[in-house]
Coordinates of C-alpha atoms and ligand atoms in Angstrom, one line a residue:
X219 CA 0.0 0.0 0.0
X220 CA 3.0 2.3 -0.1
X221 CA 2.4 5.5 -2.0
X222 CA -1.3 5.5 -1.3
X223 CA -2.1 8.8 0.2
X224 CA -4.9 8.7 2.8
X225 CA -7.5 11.4 2.5
X226 CA -6.8 14.4 4.6
X227 CA -10.4 15.4 5.0
X228 CA -13.2 13.0 5.8
X229 CA -16.1 12.7 3.4
X230 CA -18.6 14.8 5.4
X231 CA -21.4 14.5 2.9
X232 CA -24.8 13.3 4.1
X233 CA -25.1 13.3 7.9
X234 CA -21.8 12.2 9.4
X235 CA -21.8 13.9 12.7
X236 CA -20.1 17.1 13.6
X237 CA -16.4 17.4 13.2
X238 CA -15.9 18.8 16.7
X239 CA -14.9 16.1 19.2
X240 CA -17.2 17.4 22.0
X241 CA -20.2 18.3 20.0
X242 CA -23.6 16.5 20.1
X243 CA -25.4 17.0 16.8
X244 CA -28.4 19.1 17.3
X245 CA -31.8 18.5 15.6
X246 CA -31.3 21.5 13.4
X247 CA -31.3 22.7 9.9
X248 CA -30.6 25.8 7.7
X249 CA -33.7 26.9 5.9
X250 CA -33.8 29.1 2.7
X251 CA -36.8 30.3 0.8
X252 CA -35.7 30.9 -2.8
X253 CA -36.5 30.9 -6.5
X254 CA -34.5 29.1 -9.2
X255 CA -33.3 32.5 -10.3
X256 CA -31.7 33.0 -6.9
X257 CA -29.2 30.3 -7.5
X258 CA -26.0 32.4 -7.7
X259 CA -26.9 34.7 -4.9
X260 CA -27.8 31.8 -2.6
X261 CA -24.6 30.0 -3.6
X262 CA -22.6 32.9 -2.3
X263 CA -24.4 32.8 1.0
X264 CA -24.0 29.0 1.3
X265 CA -20.3 29.3 0.6
X266 CA -19.8 31.8 3.4
X267 CA -21.9 29.9 5.9
X268 CA -20.0 26.8 5.1
X269 CA -16.5 28.3 5.4
X270 CA -17.2 30.2 8.6
X271 CA -19.4 27.6 10.4
X272 CA -21.0 24.6 8.7
X273 CA -17.9 22.8 7.4
X274 CA -17.3 22.1 11.0
X275 CA -20.8 20.9 11.9
X276 CA -22.5 19.6 8.7
X277 CA -26.0 20.6 9.4
X278 CA -28.7 20.0 6.8
X279 CA -30.2 22.6 4.6
X280 CA -33.9 22.8 3.6
X281 CA -34.7 24.8 0.4
X282 CA -38.3 25.9 0.0
X283 CA -39.9 27.4 -3.1
X284 CA -43.4 28.2 -4.4
X285 CA -42.3 26.5 -7.7
X286 CA -40.3 23.3 -8.3
X287 CA -36.6 23.6 -7.9
X288 CA -34.8 22.8 -11.2
X289 CA -31.8 20.3 -11.5
X290 CA -29.3 23.0 -11.7
X291 CA -30.4 24.7 -8.5
X292 CA -30.3 21.3 -6.7
X293 CA -26.9 20.2 -8.2
X294 CA -25.1 23.5 -7.3
X295 CA -26.5 23.9 -3.8
X296 CA -26.0 20.2 -2.9
X297 CA -22.4 20.5 -4.0
X298 CA -21.8 23.4 -1.6
X299 CA -23.7 22.1 1.5
X300 CA -21.8 19.8 3.8
X301 CA -24.9 18.4 5.3
X302 CA -28.0 16.8 3.7
X303 CA -29.9 19.0 1.3
X304 CA -33.7 18.8 0.9
X305 CA -36.0 20.6 -1.6
X306 CA -39.6 21.3 -0.9
X307 CA -42.5 22.8 -2.8
X308 CA -44.7 25.0 -0.9
X309 CA -48.4 23.9 -1.1
X310 CA -50.6 26.3 -3.0
X311 CA -52.9 27.1 -0.1
X312 CA -49.8 28.5 1.8
X313 CA -48.9 30.8 -1.2
X314 CA -52.2 32.3 -2.3
X315 CA -55.0 34.7 -1.2
X316 CA -57.0 33.2 1.6
X317 CA -60.7 33.2 0.9
X318 CA -61.4 35.8 3.5
X319 CA -59.4 38.4 1.6
X320 CA -61.2 40.8 -0.8
X321 CA -58.9 40.7 -3.8
X322 CA -60.3 44.0 -5.3
X323 CA -59.4 45.8 -2.1
X324 CA -56.0 44.2 -2.0
X325 CA -55.4 45.3 -5.7
X326 CA -56.4 48.8 -4.9
X327 CA -53.9 49.0 -2.1
X328 CA -51.1 47.8 -4.4
X329 CA -52.0 50.5 -6.8
X330 CA -51.9 53.2 -4.0
X331 CA -48.6 51.9 -2.6
X332 CA -47.1 51.9 -6.1
X333 CA -47.9 55.6 -6.5
X334 CA -46.4 56.3 -3.1
X335 CA -43.3 54.4 -4.2
X336 CA -43.4 52.1 -1.1
X337 CA -40.7 49.3 -1.5
X338 CA -42.4 46.1 -2.8
X339 CA -45.7 48.0 -2.3
X340 CA -47.2 46.8 -5.6
X341 CA -45.8 43.2 -5.3
X342 CA -48.2 40.2 -4.8
X343 CA -45.3 37.7 -4.5
X344 CA -43.5 39.7 -1.9
X345 CA -46.7 39.7 0.2
X346 CA -47.1 35.8 -0.2
X347 CA -43.4 35.6 0.9
X348 CA -43.9 37.7 4.0
X349 CA -47.1 35.7 4.9
X350 CA -45.3 32.4 4.3
X351 CA -42.3 33.3 6.4
X352 CA -44.7 34.6 9.1
X353 CA -46.9 31.7 9.4
X354 CA -46.0 28.6 7.4
X355 CA -42.3 27.8 6.7
X356 CA -42.0 26.0 10.2
X357 CA -45.0 23.8 9.3
X358 CA -43.6 22.6 6.0
X359 CA -43.4 18.7 6.0
X360 CA -39.6 18.9 5.5
X361 CA -39.3 21.2 8.6
X362 CA -41.3 18.9 10.9
X363 CA -38.2 16.8 11.5
X364 CA -36.3 19.6 13.2
X365 CA -36.3 21.6 16.4
X366 CA -34.0 24.4 15.4
X367 CA -33.5 26.5 12.3
X368 CA -31.2 29.1 10.9
X369 CA -32.6 31.2 8.1
X370 CA -30.3 32.2 5.3
X371 CA -31.2 34.5 2.4
X372 CA -29.5 35.1 -0.9
X373 CA -26.4 37.5 -1.0
X374 CA -25.7 37.6 2.7
X375 CA -22.2 37.6 4.1
X376 CA -20.6 36.3 7.2
X377 CA -17.4 38.0 8.3
X378 CA -16.1 36.1 11.4
X379 CA -15.5 32.4 12.2
X380 CA -18.2 30.7 14.3
X381 CA -16.3 28.0 16.1
X382 CA -19.1 26.8 18.4
X383 CA -22.4 25.1 17.7
X384 CA -24.9 28.0 17.7
X385 CA -27.9 25.6 18.0
X386 CA -26.4 23.9 21.0
X387 CA -25.7 27.4 22.4
X388 CA -29.4 28.2 22.0
X389 CA -30.6 25.1 23.7
X390 CA -28.0 25.2 26.5
X391 CA -28.9 28.8 27.3
X392 CA -32.7 28.4 26.9
X393 CA -32.9 30.7 24.0
X394 CA -35.8 30.5 21.6
X395 CA -35.1 33.4 19.1
X396 CA -32.1 35.4 18.1
X397 CA -31.0 38.4 15.9
X398 CA -27.9 40.3 14.8
X399 CA -29.5 43.5 13.4
X400 CA -32.5 45.4 14.5
X401 CA -34.2 48.6 13.2
X402 CA -37.3 50.6 12.7
X403 CA -39.9 49.4 10.3
X404 CA -41.4 51.7 7.5
X405 CA -44.6 52.7 9.1
X406 CA -46.4 52.9 5.7
X407 CA -46.1 49.1 5.5
X408 CA -47.8 48.4 8.9
X409 CA -50.2 51.1 9.8
X410 CA -52.7 48.8 11.6
X411 CA -50.4 46.0 12.7
X412 CA -50.3 47.2 16.3
X413 CA -54.0 47.4 16.5
X414 CA -54.2 43.8 15.3
X415 CA -51.7 42.8 17.9
X416 CA -53.7 44.6 20.7
X417 CA -56.9 42.7 19.5
X418 CA -55.0 39.5 19.7
X419 CA -53.5 40.1 23.2
X420 CA -57.0 41.2 24.4
X421 CA -58.5 38.0 23.2
X422 CA -55.6 35.8 24.3
X423 CA -54.0 37.4 27.4
X424 CA -52.7 33.9 28.4
X425 CA -50.3 34.0 25.5
X426 CA -48.5 37.2 26.7
X427 CA -45.8 36.1 29.2
X428 CA -44.6 37.9 32.3
X429 CA -41.1 39.3 32.0
X430 CA -41.5 39.9 28.2
X431 CA -39.7 42.6 26.1
X432 CA -42.6 45.1 25.7
X433 CA -40.1 47.8 26.4
X434 CA -38.3 46.9 23.1
X435 CA -41.5 47.4 21.1
X436 CA -43.2 50.3 22.9
X437 CA -42.3 53.5 24.7
X438 CA -45.7 53.9 26.4
X439 CA -46.2 50.4 27.9
X440 CA -48.0 49.0 24.9
X441 CA -50.3 51.8 23.9
X442 CA -48.3 52.5 20.6
X443 CA -45.7 50.6 18.7
X444 CA -42.3 52.2 18.2
X445 CA -41.6 50.1 15.0
X446 CA -38.5 48.4 16.4
X447 CA -38.0 44.9 15.1
X448 CA -35.4 42.3 14.7
X449 CA -34.3 41.9 11.1
X450 CA -35.6 38.4 10.1
X451 CA -33.4 37.7 7.1
X452 CA -31.1 36.3 9.8
X453 CA -32.7 34.2 12.4
X454 CA -31.7 31.3 14.5
X455 CA -34.7 30.1 16.4
X456 CA -36.8 27.3 17.9
X457 CA -39.3 25.7 15.5
X458 CA -41.4 24.3 18.4
X459 CA -42.0 27.7 19.6
X460 CA -43.3 28.8 16.2
X461 CA -45.4 25.6 16.1
X462 CA -46.9 26.3 19.6
X463 CA -50.5 27.2 20.0
X464 CA -49.6 30.6 21.2
X465 CA -47.7 31.5 18.0
X466 CA -50.3 29.8 15.8
X467 CA -53.1 31.6 17.5
X468 CA -51.1 34.9 17.0
X469 CA -50.5 34.3 13.4
X470 CA -54.0 33.2 12.6
X471 CA -55.4 36.3 14.3
X472 CA -53.1 38.6 12.3
X473 CA -53.8 36.7 9.1
X474 CA -57.6 37.3 9.5
X475 CA -57.0 41.0 10.2
X476 CA -55.9 41.1 6.5
X477 CA -52.8 43.2 6.7
X478 CA -50.5 40.9 4.9
X479 CA -52.6 41.9 1.8
X480 CA -54.4 45.2 2.6
X481 CA -51.1 46.7 3.9
X482 CA -47.7 45.0 3.4
X483 CA -46.8 43.5 6.8
X484 CA -43.3 42.1 6.8
X485 CA -42.4 38.8 8.6
X486 CA -39.8 40.8 10.5
X487 CA -42.1 42.8 12.7
X488 CA -44.6 39.9 12.9
X489 CA -41.9 37.6 14.3
X490 CA -40.3 40.3 16.5
X491 CA -43.6 41.3 18.1
X492 CA -44.3 37.6 18.9
X493 CA -40.9 37.0 20.3
X494 CA -41.0 40.2 22.4
X495 CA -44.5 39.4 23.9
X496 CA -44.6 35.7 24.0
X497 CA -41.1 34.9 25.1
X498 CA -39.4 35.8 28.3
X499 CA -36.8 38.5 27.6
X500 CA -33.9 36.1 28.5
X501 CA -35.1 33.8 25.6
X502 CA -34.1 36.3 23.0
X503 CA -30.4 36.4 22.1
X504 CA -28.3 39.0 20.4
X505 CA -25.4 37.2 18.5
X506 CA -22.7 39.9 18.8
X507 CA -20.1 37.5 17.5
X508 CA -22.0 36.6 14.3
X509 CA -20.8 39.4 11.9
X510 CA -23.3 39.7 9.1
X511 CA -24.3 41.7 6.1
X512 CA -27.6 41.9 4.2
X513 CA -28.0 44.9 1.9
X514 CA -27.8 47.6 3.2
X515 CA -26.8 47.0 6.9
X516 CA -23.8 45.4 8.5
X517 CA -23.3 43.9 12.0
X518 CA -19.6 44.0 12.8
X519 CA -18.5 43.4 16.3
X520 CA -16.9 46.7 17.7
X521 CA -14.5 44.9 20.0
X522 CA -11.0 44.5 18.4
X523 CA -10.2 41.5 20.4
X524 CA -13.3 39.7 19.2
X525 CA -12.5 40.5 15.6
X526 CA -9.0 39.3 15.8
X527 CA -9.8 36.1 17.7
X528 CA -12.6 35.3 15.2
X529 CA -10.6 36.3 12.1
X530 CA -13.2 38.8 11.0
X531 CA -12.9 40.7 7.8
X532 CA -15.6 43.4 8.3
X533 CA -14.9 47.0 8.9
X534 CA -16.1 48.0 12.3
X535 CA -16.9 51.5 11.0
X536 CA -19.7 49.8 9.0
X537 CA -21.3 48.5 12.1
X538 CA -25.0 49.6 12.3
X539 CA -25.8 48.7 16.0
X540 CA -25.1 51.9 17.8
X541 CA -26.4 54.1 15.0
X542 CA -29.7 56.1 15.6
X543 CA -31.7 54.0 13.2
X544 CA -30.9 50.7 15.0
X545 CA -32.9 49.4 17.9
X546 CA -30.1 47.4 19.4
X547 CA -29.3 50.0 22.1
X548 CA -32.9 49.7 23.2
X549 CA -32.5 45.9 23.4
X550 CA -29.5 46.3 25.6
X551 CA -31.4 48.7 27.9
X552 CA -34.4 46.6 28.2
X553 CA -32.2 43.6 29.2
X554 CA -29.9 45.6 31.4
X555 CA -26.9 44.5 29.3
X556 CA -23.6 46.3 29.1
X557 CA -22.6 47.4 25.6
X558 CA -19.7 45.6 24.0
X559 CA -16.2 47.0 23.9
X560 CA -15.7 49.8 21.5
X561 CA -19.3 50.8 20.9
X562 CA -18.8 54.5 21.7
X563 CA -16.5 54.8 18.6
X564 CA -19.3 53.9 16.4
X565 CA -22.1 56.1 17.7
Ligands
GDP874 P1 -35.8 41.6 1.1 O1 -34.6 41.0 1.8 O2 -36.9 42.1 2.0 O3 -35.4 42.6 0.1 O4 -36.5 40.4 0.2 P2 -35.9 39.2 -0.7 O5 -36.0 39.5 -2.1 O6 -34.5 38.9 -0.2 O7 -36.8 38.1 -0.2 C1 -36.8 37.4 1.0 C2 -36.6 35.9 0.9 O8 -37.7 35.3 0.2 C3 -35.3 35.5 0.1 O9 -34.9 34.3 0.7 C4 -35.9 35.3 -1.3 O10 -35.1 34.4 -2.0 C5 -37.3 34.8 -1.0 N1 -38.3 35.1 -2.0 C6 -38.8 36.4 -2.3 N2 -39.8 36.4 -3.2 C7 -39.9 35.0 -3.5 C8 -40.8 34.3 -4.5 O11 -41.6 34.9 -5.1 N3 -40.6 33.0 -4.5 C9 -39.7 32.3 -3.7 N4 -39.7 31.0 -3.9 N5 -38.9 32.9 -2.9 C10 -39.0 34.3 -2.8
MN875 MN1 -33.2 39.6 1.4

């Protein structure tokens, strides 16, 4: 056998456990909603997630689409992911107008929003997307096998190594939802969302937990919404929470209020309000060490030691967290947390 060179890297395809010696493999998956045309943008995201994290852990990746994925999409993404890949078609009833929606009224709103130049204001598919991410992705048959998810969108970037299992971190620390960036929502897209939330909490006071993060959402103890939300294009979270009767009641109530179609409610404020009211504040985690970009905002840790230790390649000047349009300061205040090293430099 002389001269035969042993492979230096194990074949990690298809569900061999994590590469770390200590790690227990969590019941977790990445999840991406995408169109076939997103192939090269999602390829970039996958490559970064793999290089910075998943090549060490080999978690699965579920791709969901309102259409069938084509062979090229499957071939390219499967070649990039070090865990198993799964491809699902979204059932039509989860990506269409529910029968209680007045389609003429919805069409009129899209026309008005187009004139006001509200981003995605005239788009039907964007509304289906927001409603799907708000109420259905976690119930897709392919997702039912998992307890934890990490949402990844096309064209995002990761700037630092992630050397530990973030899913295990969530479980060990009793976290249910997490974020890296937060900001204020465009009020034109959600004028009656808070009224719908108040109708829900009045009907279901049992779903609002004590020790929640109302202070993140409201400056007057719940009378009005300050439009703060966690940016949901990045999320690591617990699927069982989203599948709980509390969350399902919440989504169903908002869905019937009609604002996914009569306005343009985003899944970011919908998830964020749920997390802030229906989870204890300790159950929401800010991942300072996950440096991330989705157009047009960056989260880059301000502490130099963190950046050097984690081999980060982001410019800390691009960090959005301590800027006036971010809600992350408010999150720190609500939770009595001390801001990370170097934050003053970026204010
Ligand atoms: P933005 O981040 O709010 O500008 O919205 P994106 O265009 O990034 O869409 C959010 C997510 O939904 C991304 O993962 C997209 O790939 C996905 N997405 C958006 N519209 C559609 C659609 O019509 N069909 C499918 N299958 N995915 C979509
Ligand atoms: Mn996006």
